[in-house]
Amino acid sequence: MSEEMKKEQIFIVRCGETALKGMNKPYFERMLADRIKKLLKRLGDISVKRHEGLIFVRADSQIDEKLILKEISKVFGVASISPAAECESTMEAIGKTAVDYMKKVIDDRGIKTFKVEAKRADKNFPVKSPDIGRQIGAAVLKGCGVLKVDVHNPDCLLYVDVRHGKSYVYQDKIPGFGGLPLGTNGKGLSLLSGGIDSPVATWMMAKRGMMIEAVHFHSYPYTSQRAQEKVEELAGLLAVYCGRFRLHVINLLPVQEKIVENCPEEETTILVRRFMMRIGEKIAKNTGCGMLITGENLGQVASQTAEALCVTDASVSIPVMRPLIGLDKVDIMDKAQEIGTYEVSIRPYEDCCTVFLPKHPVTKPKLDKILASESRLDCEALIDRAVESEEVIDIYPA
Ligand code: ATP
Ligand code: MG
């Protein structure tokens, strides 16, 4: 092995569902590799190449392995990652590499038993997989001295992957989030509040490959500047996964005041929600977003009963994605913890929905009654004015 090779660390990245996409497979893999390349660029000298359905990342050994793993594991479309050792595809080279590799694992983790899992992607390789396993196992036993084989419950599974020309030895398969590469599934406008739900909903759509843009409504001065900063912070946490994106900030207060002046109190919430949707639809059309995304969840609050969701839906003609619709609150909270938005979401700032909250909101609104109430308002003008007054903020990964 040359000095040059020794200075390199290698990561095998497995594409999740991307591998199932038939004719589109190269496209998905290219999008995934591009995204990984983009994220790793700032860490230093790193190459990202596709080969036989896998992505190989090669990095200068000076770069922190943990940092590289952390970056790659945030990329949607990644099923798993393995830091690996590479060698020529000969039994001798594989045996030697496996021994060196296991010596390091013994030092790092104090393992006592192991088992080899061998696989040949190169079917012309003269030794069959079970024999590769046995022979490399014997080489490791001999070379490391202190280990035993345990085929049922080993401390360490040593994978040997024999490919054309080169082979790989590795131990960990660090799971990624799966999903599909960003940019492979259109663009959606997410209605982003400062709550727990909408950041998770946004993340879930981005995980399926959707590019994101977001809108946030406030009711300044009833809601504070701090409440908006909280949303910007949440957006920054989401941008870690879905890349830099635009946040449209809208003052909803003029709309809310007109509703409160002219419409029945118990309808306030549902009417406000319909306006949010329509303002969102307009922004979506201006920005090339094909759908809206909300954190709504069946039955969670009065405005999310089956009837209320129908009346909300009827306000717009573009599709509304509600990826959390069937989840329980605890599951949504777990997800928020996992993706890192929970702590910010639970900070107690007011939301525009809590301004002018009716004492007894309708839980089974009727569309014709709601339309009759809206006929007392100049909806188009209110929506246009709201959109015109938007503030646009570019959000960068936190
Ligand atoms: P969240 O935790 O996401 O705030 P929620 O359970 O509090 O959700 P609602 O307040 O009824 O529910 O809001 C439902 C959805 O409407 C939110 O998930 C979000 O998509 C959208 N929404 C609510 N308030 C705002 C806001 N101020 N700005 C943008 N979107 C909002
Ligand atoms: Mg909310």
PDB file of N, CA and C in Angstrom, residues 8-85:
ATOM      1  N   GLU A   8      -5.694   7.809   3.341  1.00  0.00           N
ATOM      2  CA  GLU A   8      -7.070   7.987   2.916  1.00  0.00           C
ATOM      3  C   GLU A   8      -8.018   7.204   3.814  1.00  0.00           C
ATOM      4  N   GLN A   9      -9.180   7.754   4.105  1.00  0.00           N
ATOM      5  CA  GLN A   9     -10.210   6.943   4.751  1.00  0.00           C
ATOM      6  C   GLN A   9     -11.364   6.768   3.771  1.00  0.00           C
ATOM      7  N   ILE A  10     -11.983   5.580   3.846  1.00  0.00           N
ATOM      8  CA  ILE A  10     -13.010   5.249   2.856  1.00  0.00           C
ATOM      9  C   ILE A  10     -14.335   4.947   3.552  1.00  0.00           C
ATOM     10  N   PHE A  11     -15.395   5.435   2.957  1.00  0.00           N
ATOM     11  CA  PHE A  11     -16.736   5.161   3.484  1.00  0.00           C
ATOM     12  C   PHE A  11     -17.578   4.589   2.351  1.00  0.00           C
ATOM     13  N   ILE A  12     -18.257   3.479   2.642  1.00  0.00           N
ATOM     14  CA  ILE A  12     -19.195   2.927   1.665  1.00  0.00           C
ATOM     15  C   ILE A  12     -20.581   3.424   2.045  1.00  0.00           C
ATOM     16  N   VAL A  13     -21.249   4.082   1.117  1.00  0.00           N
ATOM     17  CA  VAL A  13     -22.588   4.604   1.388  1.00  0.00           C
ATOM     18  C   VAL A  13     -23.591   3.811   0.568  1.00  0.00           C
ATOM     19  N   ARG A  14     -24.580   3.243   1.250  1.00  0.00           N
ATOM     20  CA  ARG A  14     -25.598   2.474   0.549  1.00  0.00           C
ATOM     21  C   ARG A  14     -26.835   3.333   0.308  1.00  0.00           C
ATOM     22  N   CYS A  15     -27.329   3.262  -0.904  1.00  0.00           N
ATOM     23  CA  CYS A  15     -28.518   4.041  -1.258  1.00  0.00           C
ATOM     24  C   CYS A  15     -29.726   3.222  -0.845  1.00  0.00           C
ATOM     25  N   GLY A  16     -30.715   3.869  -0.241  1.00  0.00           N
ATOM     26  CA  GLY A  16     -31.895   3.151   0.224  1.00  0.00           C
ATOM     27  C   GLY A  16     -32.781   2.754  -0.921  1.00  0.00           C
ATOM     28  N   GLU A  17     -33.987   3.250  -0.899  1.00  0.00           N
ATOM     29  CA  GLU A  17     -34.971   2.939  -1.922  1.00  0.00           C
ATOM     30  C   GLU A  17     -34.511   3.319  -3.305  1.00  0.00           C
ATOM     31  N   THR A  18     -33.539   4.219  -3.334  1.00  0.00           N
ATOM     32  CA  THR A  18     -32.989   4.673  -4.594  1.00  0.00           C
ATOM     33  C   THR A  18     -32.620   3.487  -5.472  1.00  0.00           C
ATOM     34  N   ALA A  19     -32.205   2.405  -4.797  1.00  0.00           N
ATOM     35  CA  ALA A  19     -31.768   1.223  -5.530  1.00  0.00           C
ATOM     36  C   ALA A  19     -32.927   0.534  -6.251  1.00  0.00           C
ATOM     37  N   LEU A  20     -34.153   0.884  -5.891  1.00  0.00           N
ATOM     38  CA  LEU A  20     -35.301   0.184  -6.482  1.00  0.00           C
ATOM     39  C   LEU A  20     -35.873   0.881  -7.705  1.00  0.00           C
ATOM     40  N   LYS A  21     -35.271   1.978  -8.107  1.00  0.00           N
ATOM     41  CA  LYS A  21     -35.942   2.827  -9.075  1.00  0.00           C
ATOM     42  C   LYS A  21     -35.737   2.480 -10.545  1.00  0.00           C
ATOM     43  N   GLY A  22     -35.309   1.285 -10.858  1.00  0.00           N
ATOM     44  CA  GLY A  22     -35.230   0.822 -12.246  1.00  0.00           C
ATOM     45  C   GLY A  22     -34.482   1.770 -13.154  1.00  0.00           C
ATOM     46  N   MET A  23     -35.190   2.198 -14.207  1.00  0.00           N
ATOM     47  CA  MET A  23     -34.581   3.064 -15.220  1.00  0.00           C
ATOM     48  C   MET A  23     -34.039   4.371 -14.633  1.00  0.00           C
ATOM     49  N   ASN A  24     -34.674   4.853 -13.567  1.00  0.00           N
ATOM     50  CA  ASN A  24     -34.272   6.131 -12.992  1.00  0.00           C
ATOM     51  C   ASN A  24     -33.126   6.000 -12.000  1.00  0.00           C
ATOM     52  N   LYS A  25     -32.694   4.756 -11.788  1.00  0.00           N
ATOM     53  CA  LYS A  25     -31.679   4.501 -10.767  1.00  0.00           C
ATOM     54  C   LYS A  25     -30.458   5.426 -10.877  1.00  0.00           C
ATOM     55  N   PRO A  26     -29.854   5.544 -12.089  1.00  0.00           N
ATOM     56  CA  PRO A  26     -28.671   6.417 -12.172  1.00  0.00           C
ATOM     57  C   PRO A  26     -28.984   7.862 -11.770  1.00  0.00           C
ATOM     58  N   TYR A  27     -30.172   8.327 -12.129  1.00  0.00           N
ATOM     59  CA  TYR A  27     -30.560   9.695 -11.791  1.00  0.00           C
ATOM     60  C   TYR A  27     -30.619   9.888 -10.276  1.00  0.00           C
ATOM     61  N   PHE A  28     -31.286   8.953  -9.596  1.00  0.00           N
ATOM     62  CA  PHE A  28     -31.398   9.055  -8.140  1.00  0.00           C
ATOM     63  C   PHE A  28     -30.026   8.971  -7.482  1.00  0.00           C
ATOM     64  N   GLU A  29     -29.198   8.059  -7.982  1.00  0.00           N
ATOM     65  CA  GLU A  29     -27.873   7.894  -7.389  1.00  0.00           C
ATOM     66  C   GLU A  29     -27.010   9.136  -7.605  1.00  0.00           C
ATOM     67  N   ARG A  30     -27.159   9.719  -8.778  1.00  0.00           N
ATOM     68  CA  ARG A  30     -26.381  10.935  -9.061  1.00  0.00           C
ATOM     69  C   ARG A  30     -26.823  12.070  -8.137  1.00  0.00           C
ATOM     70  N   MET A  31     -28.143  12.209  -7.953  1.00  0.00           N
ATOM     71  CA  MET A  31     -28.652  13.252  -7.062  1.00  0.00           C
ATOM     72  C   MET A  31     -28.120  13.039  -5.640  1.00  0.00           C
ATOM     73  N   LEU A  32     -28.085  11.784  -5.225  1.00  0.00           N
ATOM     74  CA  LEU A  32     -27.615  11.455  -3.878  1.00  0.00           C
ATOM     75  C   LEU A  32     -26.125  11.776  -3.736  1.00  0.00           C
ATOM     76  N   ALA A  33     -25.349  11.340  -4.721  1.00  0.00           N
ATOM     77  CA  ALA A  33     -23.907  11.601  -4.674  1.00  0.00           C
ATOM     78  C   ALA A  33     -23.638  13.105  -4.687  1.00  0.00           C
ATOM     79  N   ASP A  34     -24.395  13.839  -5.492  1.00  0.00           N
ATOM     80  CA  ASP A  34     -24.202  15.297  -5.572  1.00  0.00           C
ATOM     81  C   ASP A  34     -24.476  15.961  -4.231  1.00  0.00           C
ATOM     82  N   ARG A  35     -25.525  15.476  -3.583  1.00  0.00           N
ATOM     83  CA  ARG A  35     -25.900  16.060  -2.288  1.00  0.00           C
ATOM     84  C   ARG A  35     -24.805  15.768  -1.238  1.00  0.00           C
ATOM     85  N   ILE A  36     -24.288  14.549  -1.253  1.00  0.00           N
ATOM     86  CA  ILE A  36     -23.227  14.188  -0.310  1.00  0.00           C
ATOM     87  C   ILE A  36     -21.995  15.046  -0.574  1.00  0.00           C
ATOM     88  N   LYS A  37     -21.668  15.187  -1.862  1.00  0.00           N
ATOM     89  CA  LYS A  37     -20.504  15.986  -2.256  1.00  0.00           C
ATOM     90  C   LYS A  37     -20.648  17.416  -1.745  1.00  0.00           C
ATOM     91  N   LYS A  38     -21.827  17.956  -1.934  1.00  0.00           N
ATOM     92  CA  LYS A  38     -22.080  19.338  -1.544  1.00  0.00           C
ATOM     93  C   LYS A  38     -21.870  19.532  -0.033  1.00  0.00           C
ATOM     94  N   LEU A  39     -22.399  18.581   0.752  1.00  0.00           N
ATOM     95  CA  LEU A  39     -22.300  18.713   2.201  1.00  0.00           C
ATOM     96  C   LEU A  39     -20.877  18.514   2.715  1.00  0.00           C
ATOM     97  N   LEU A  40     -20.113  17.649   2.026  1.00  0.00           N
ATOM     98  CA  LEU A  40     -18.777  17.322   2.529  1.00  0.00           C
ATOM     99  C   LEU A  40     -17.710  18.304   2.063  1.00  0.00           C
ATOM    100  N   LYS A  41     -18.051  19.090   1.046  1.00  0.00           N
ATOM    101  CA  LYS A  41     -17.075  19.981   0.419  1.00  0.00           C
ATOM    102  C   LYS A  41     -16.340  20.846   1.443  1.00  0.00           C
ATOM    103  N   ARG A  42     -17.111  21.352   2.406  1.00  0.00           N
ATOM    104  CA  ARG A  42     -16.509  22.301   3.349  1.00  0.00           C
ATOM    105  C   ARG A  42     -15.563  21.621   4.353  1.00  0.00           C
ATOM    106  N   LEU A  43     -15.593  20.284   4.405  1.00  0.00           N
ATOM    107  CA  LEU A  43     -14.731  19.599   5.369  1.00  0.00           C
ATOM    108  C   LEU A  43     -13.299  19.424   4.853  1.00  0.00           C
ATOM    109  N   GLY A  44     -13.107  19.565   3.540  1.00  0.00           N
ATOM    110  CA  GLY A  44     -11.754  19.425   3.004  1.00  0.00           C
ATOM    111  C   GLY A  44     -11.711  18.560   1.759  1.00  0.00           C
ATOM    112  N   ASP A  45     -10.562  17.903   1.559  1.00  0.00           N
ATOM    113  CA  ASP A  45     -10.322  17.159   0.337  1.00  0.00           C
ATOM    114  C   ASP A  45     -11.058  15.814   0.377  1.00  0.00           C
ATOM    115  N   ILE A  46     -12.200  15.754  -0.283  1.00  0.00           N
ATOM    116  CA  ILE A  46     -13.021  14.544  -0.221  1.00  0.00           C
ATOM    117  C   ILE A  46     -13.559  14.229  -1.618  1.00  0.00           C
ATOM    118  N   SER A  47     -13.446  12.956  -2.028  1.00  0.00           N
ATOM    119  CA  SER A  47     -14.029  12.603  -3.325  1.00  0.00           C
ATOM    120  C   SER A  47     -15.248  11.706  -3.115  1.00  0.00           C
ATOM    121  N   VAL A  48     -16.233  11.893  -3.957  1.00  0.00           N
ATOM    122  CA  VAL A  48     -17.479  11.121  -3.863  1.00  0.00           C
ATOM    123  C   VAL A  48     -17.740  10.507  -5.228  1.00  0.00           C
ATOM    124  N   LYS A  49     -17.706   9.164  -5.305  1.00  0.00           N
ATOM    125  CA  LYS A  49     -17.886   8.524  -6.620  1.00  0.00           C
ATOM    126  C   LYS A  49     -18.897   7.391  -6.531  1.00  0.00           C
ATOM    127  N   ARG A  50     -19.658   7.226  -7.608  1.00  0.00           N
ATOM    128  CA  ARG A  50     -20.617   6.119  -7.665  1.00  0.00           C
ATOM    129  C   ARG A  50     -19.946   4.917  -8.318  1.00  0.00           C
ATOM    130  N   HIS A  51     -20.237   3.737  -7.796  1.00  0.00           N
ATOM    131  CA  HIS A  51     -19.660   2.544  -8.393  1.00  0.00           C
ATOM    132  C   HIS A  51     -20.532   1.339  -8.045  1.00  0.00           C
ATOM    133  N   GLU A  52     -21.011   0.655  -9.056  1.00  0.00           N
ATOM    134  CA  GLU A  52     -21.803  -0.569  -8.876  1.00  0.00           C
ATOM    135  C   GLU A  52     -22.914  -0.406  -7.837  1.00  0.00           C
ATOM    136  N   GLY A  53     -23.667   0.661  -7.941  1.00  0.00           N
ATOM    137  CA  GLY A  53     -24.827   0.852  -7.063  1.00  0.00           C
ATOM    138  C   GLY A  53     -24.487   1.348  -5.666  1.00  0.00           C
ATOM    139  N   LEU A  54     -23.207   1.599  -5.408  1.00  0.00           N
ATOM    140  CA  LEU A  54     -22.808   2.147  -4.106  1.00  0.00           C
ATOM    141  C   LEU A  54     -22.170   3.512  -4.326  1.00  0.00           C
ATOM    142  N   ILE A  55     -22.036   4.251  -3.234  1.00  0.00           N
ATOM    143  CA  ILE A  55     -21.303   5.510  -3.316  1.00  0.00           C
ATOM    144  C   ILE A  55     -20.068   5.376  -2.434  1.00  0.00           C
ATOM    145  N   PHE A  56     -18.910   5.671  -3.011  1.00  0.00           N
ATOM    146  CA  PHE A  56     -17.655   5.586  -2.264  1.00  0.00           C
ATOM    147  C   PHE A  56     -17.167   6.992  -1.947  1.00  0.00           C
ATOM    148  N   VAL A  57     -16.977   7.231  -0.666  1.00  0.00           N
ATOM    149  CA  VAL A  57     -16.455   8.527  -0.230  1.00  0.00           C
ATOM    150  C   VAL A  57     -15.024   8.310   0.234  1.00  0.00           C
ATOM    151  N   ARG A  58     -14.114   9.058  -0.333  1.00  0.00           N
ATOM    152  CA  ARG A  58     -12.704   8.967   0.066  1.00  0.00           C
ATOM    153  C   ARG A  58     -12.267  10.313   0.608  1.00  0.00           C
ATOM    154  N   ALA A  59     -11.721  10.276   1.815  1.00  0.00           N
ATOM    155  CA  ALA A  59     -11.360  11.534   2.456  1.00  0.00           C
ATOM    156  C   ALA A  59      -9.951  11.461   3.005  1.00  0.00           C
ATOM    157  N   ASP A  60      -9.307  12.592   3.030  1.00  0.00           N
ATOM    158  CA  ASP A  60      -8.004  12.721   3.665  1.00  0.00           C
ATOM    159  C   ASP A  60      -8.114  12.245   5.117  1.00  0.00           C
ATOM    160  N   SER A  61      -7.139  11.483   5.575  1.00  0.00           N
ATOM    161  CA  SER A  61      -7.251  10.891   6.920  1.00  0.00           C
ATOM    162  C   SER A  61      -7.199  11.934   8.029  1.00  0.00           C
ATOM    163  N   GLN A  62      -6.786  13.166   7.701  1.00  0.00           N
ATOM    164  CA  GLN A  62      -6.751  14.239   8.707  1.00  0.00           C
ATOM    165  C   GLN A  62      -8.163  14.677   9.110  1.00  0.00           C
ATOM    166  N   ILE A  63      -9.131  14.423   8.235  1.00  0.00           N
ATOM    167  CA  ILE A  63     -10.485  14.913   8.522  1.00  0.00           C
ATOM    168  C   ILE A  63     -11.166  13.975   9.521  1.00  0.00           C
ATOM    169  N   ASP A  64     -11.798  14.551  10.526  1.00  0.00           N
ATOM    170  CA  ASP A  64     -12.439  13.786  11.593  1.00  0.00           C
ATOM    171  C   ASP A  64     -13.506  12.821  11.040  1.00  0.00           C
ATOM    172  N   GLU A  65     -13.288  11.528  11.307  1.00  0.00           N
ATOM    173  CA  GLU A  65     -14.209  10.497  10.801  1.00  0.00           C
ATOM    174  C   GLU A  65     -15.640  10.745  11.288  1.00  0.00           C
ATOM    175  N   LYS A  66     -15.772  11.112  12.556  1.00  0.00           N
ATOM    176  CA  LYS A  66     -17.103  11.312  13.137  1.00  0.00           C
ATOM    177  C   LYS A  66     -17.864  12.421  12.420  1.00  0.00           C
ATOM    178  N   LEU A  67     -17.128  13.458  12.046  1.00  0.00           N
ATOM    179  CA  LEU A  67     -17.736  14.598  11.364  1.00  0.00           C
ATOM    180  C   LEU A  67     -18.261  14.165   9.988  1.00  0.00           C
ATOM    181  N   ILE A  68     -17.453  13.367   9.313  1.00  0.00           N
ATOM    182  CA  ILE A  68     -17.858  12.879   7.984  1.00  0.00           C
ATOM    183  C   ILE A  68     -19.114  12.018   8.126  1.00  0.00           C
ATOM    184  N   LEU A  69     -19.106  11.116   9.102  1.00  0.00           N
ATOM    185  CA  LEU A  69     -20.267  10.239   9.309  1.00  0.00           C
ATOM    186  C   LEU A  69     -21.519  11.050   9.637  1.00  0.00           C
ATOM    187  N   LYS A  70     -21.333  12.073  10.457  1.00  0.00           N
ATOM    188  CA  LYS A  70     -22.465  12.899  10.866  1.00  0.00           C
ATOM    189  C   LYS A  70     -23.087  13.598   9.648  1.00  0.00           C
ATOM    190  N   GLU A  71     -22.232  14.132   8.799  1.00  0.00           N
ATOM    191  CA  GLU A  71     -22.738  14.827   7.614  1.00  0.00           C
ATOM    192  C   GLU A  71     -23.467  13.861   6.678  1.00  0.00           C
ATOM    193  N   ILE A  72     -22.846  12.708   6.410  1.00  0.00           N
ATOM    194  CA  ILE A  72     -23.456  11.780   5.453  1.00  0.00           C
ATOM    195  C   ILE A  72     -24.783  11.240   5.995  1.00  0.00           C
ATOM    196  N   SER A  73     -24.831  11.006   7.313  1.00  0.00           N
ATOM    197  CA  SER A  73     -26.040  10.381   7.850  1.00  0.00           C
ATOM    198  C   SER A  73     -27.251  11.319   7.813  1.00  0.00           C
ATOM    199  N   LYS A  74     -27.015  12.606   7.557  1.00  0.00           N
ATOM    200  CA  LYS A  74     -28.142  13.543   7.458  1.00  0.00           C
ATOM    201  C   LYS A  74     -28.700  13.646   6.042  1.00  0.00           C
ATOM    202  N   VAL A  75     -28.065  12.952   5.114  1.00  0.00           N
ATOM    203  CA  VAL A  75     -28.500  13.073   3.721  1.00  0.00           C
ATOM    204  C   VAL A  75     -29.663  12.112   3.451  1.00  0.00           C
ATOM    205  N   PHE A  76     -30.777  12.657   3.006  1.00  0.00           N
ATOM    206  CA  PHE A  76     -31.918  11.799   2.683  1.00  0.00           C
ATOM    207  C   PHE A  76     -31.581  10.920   1.481  1.00  0.00           C
ATOM    208  N   GLY A  77     -31.965   9.650   1.577  1.00  0.00           N
ATOM    209  CA  GLY A  77     -31.647   8.695   0.512  1.00  0.00           C
ATOM    210  C   GLY A  77     -30.532   7.743   0.922  1.00  0.00           C
ATOM    211  N   VAL A  78     -29.854   8.070   2.032  1.00  0.00           N
ATOM    212  CA  VAL A  78     -28.782   7.193   2.517  1.00  0.00           C
ATOM    213  C   VAL A  78     -29.379   6.120   3.428  1.00  0.00           C
ATOM    214  N   ALA A  79     -29.177   4.845   3.064  1.00  0.00           N
ATOM    215  CA  ALA A  79     -29.678   3.754   3.904  1.00  0.00           C
ATOM    216  C   ALA A  79     -28.702   3.465   5.034  1.00  0.00           C
ATOM    217  N   SER A  80     -27.416   3.355   4.705  1.00  0.00           N
ATOM    218  CA  SER A  80     -26.413   3.107   5.744  1.00  0.00           C
ATOM    219  C   SER A  80     -25.017   3.471   5.242  1.00  0.00           C
ATOM    220  N   ILE A  81     -24.103   3.598   6.204  1.00  0.00           N
ATOM    221  CA  ILE A  81     -22.719   3.999   5.892  1.00  0.00           C
ATOM    222  C   ILE A  81     -21.769   3.074   6.645  1.00  0.00           C
ATOM    223  N   SER A  82     -20.707   2.680   5.975  1.00  0.00           N
ATOM    224  CA  SER A  82     -19.684   1.876   6.648  1.00  0.00           C
ATOM    225  C   SER A  82     -18.297   2.445   6.407  1.00  0.00           C
ATOM    226  N   PRO A  83     -17.605   2.838   7.474  1.00  0.00           N
ATOM    227  CA  PRO A  83     -16.184   3.142   7.303  1.00  0.00           C
ATOM    228  C   PRO A  83     -15.494   1.824   6.958  1.00  0.00           C
ATOM    229  N   ALA A  84     -14.686   1.787   5.907  1.00  0.00           N
ATOM    230  CA  ALA A  84     -14.167   0.507   5.409  1.00  0.00           C
ATOM    231  C   ALA A  84     -12.676   0.577   5.131  1.00  0.00           C
ATOM    232  N   ALA A  85     -12.064  -0.615   5.039  1.00  0.00           N
ATOM    233  CA  ALA A  85     -10.679  -0.705   4.571  1.00  0.00           C
ATOM    234  C   ALA A  85     -10.717  -1.320   3.178  1.00  0.00           C
TER     235      ALA A  85
END
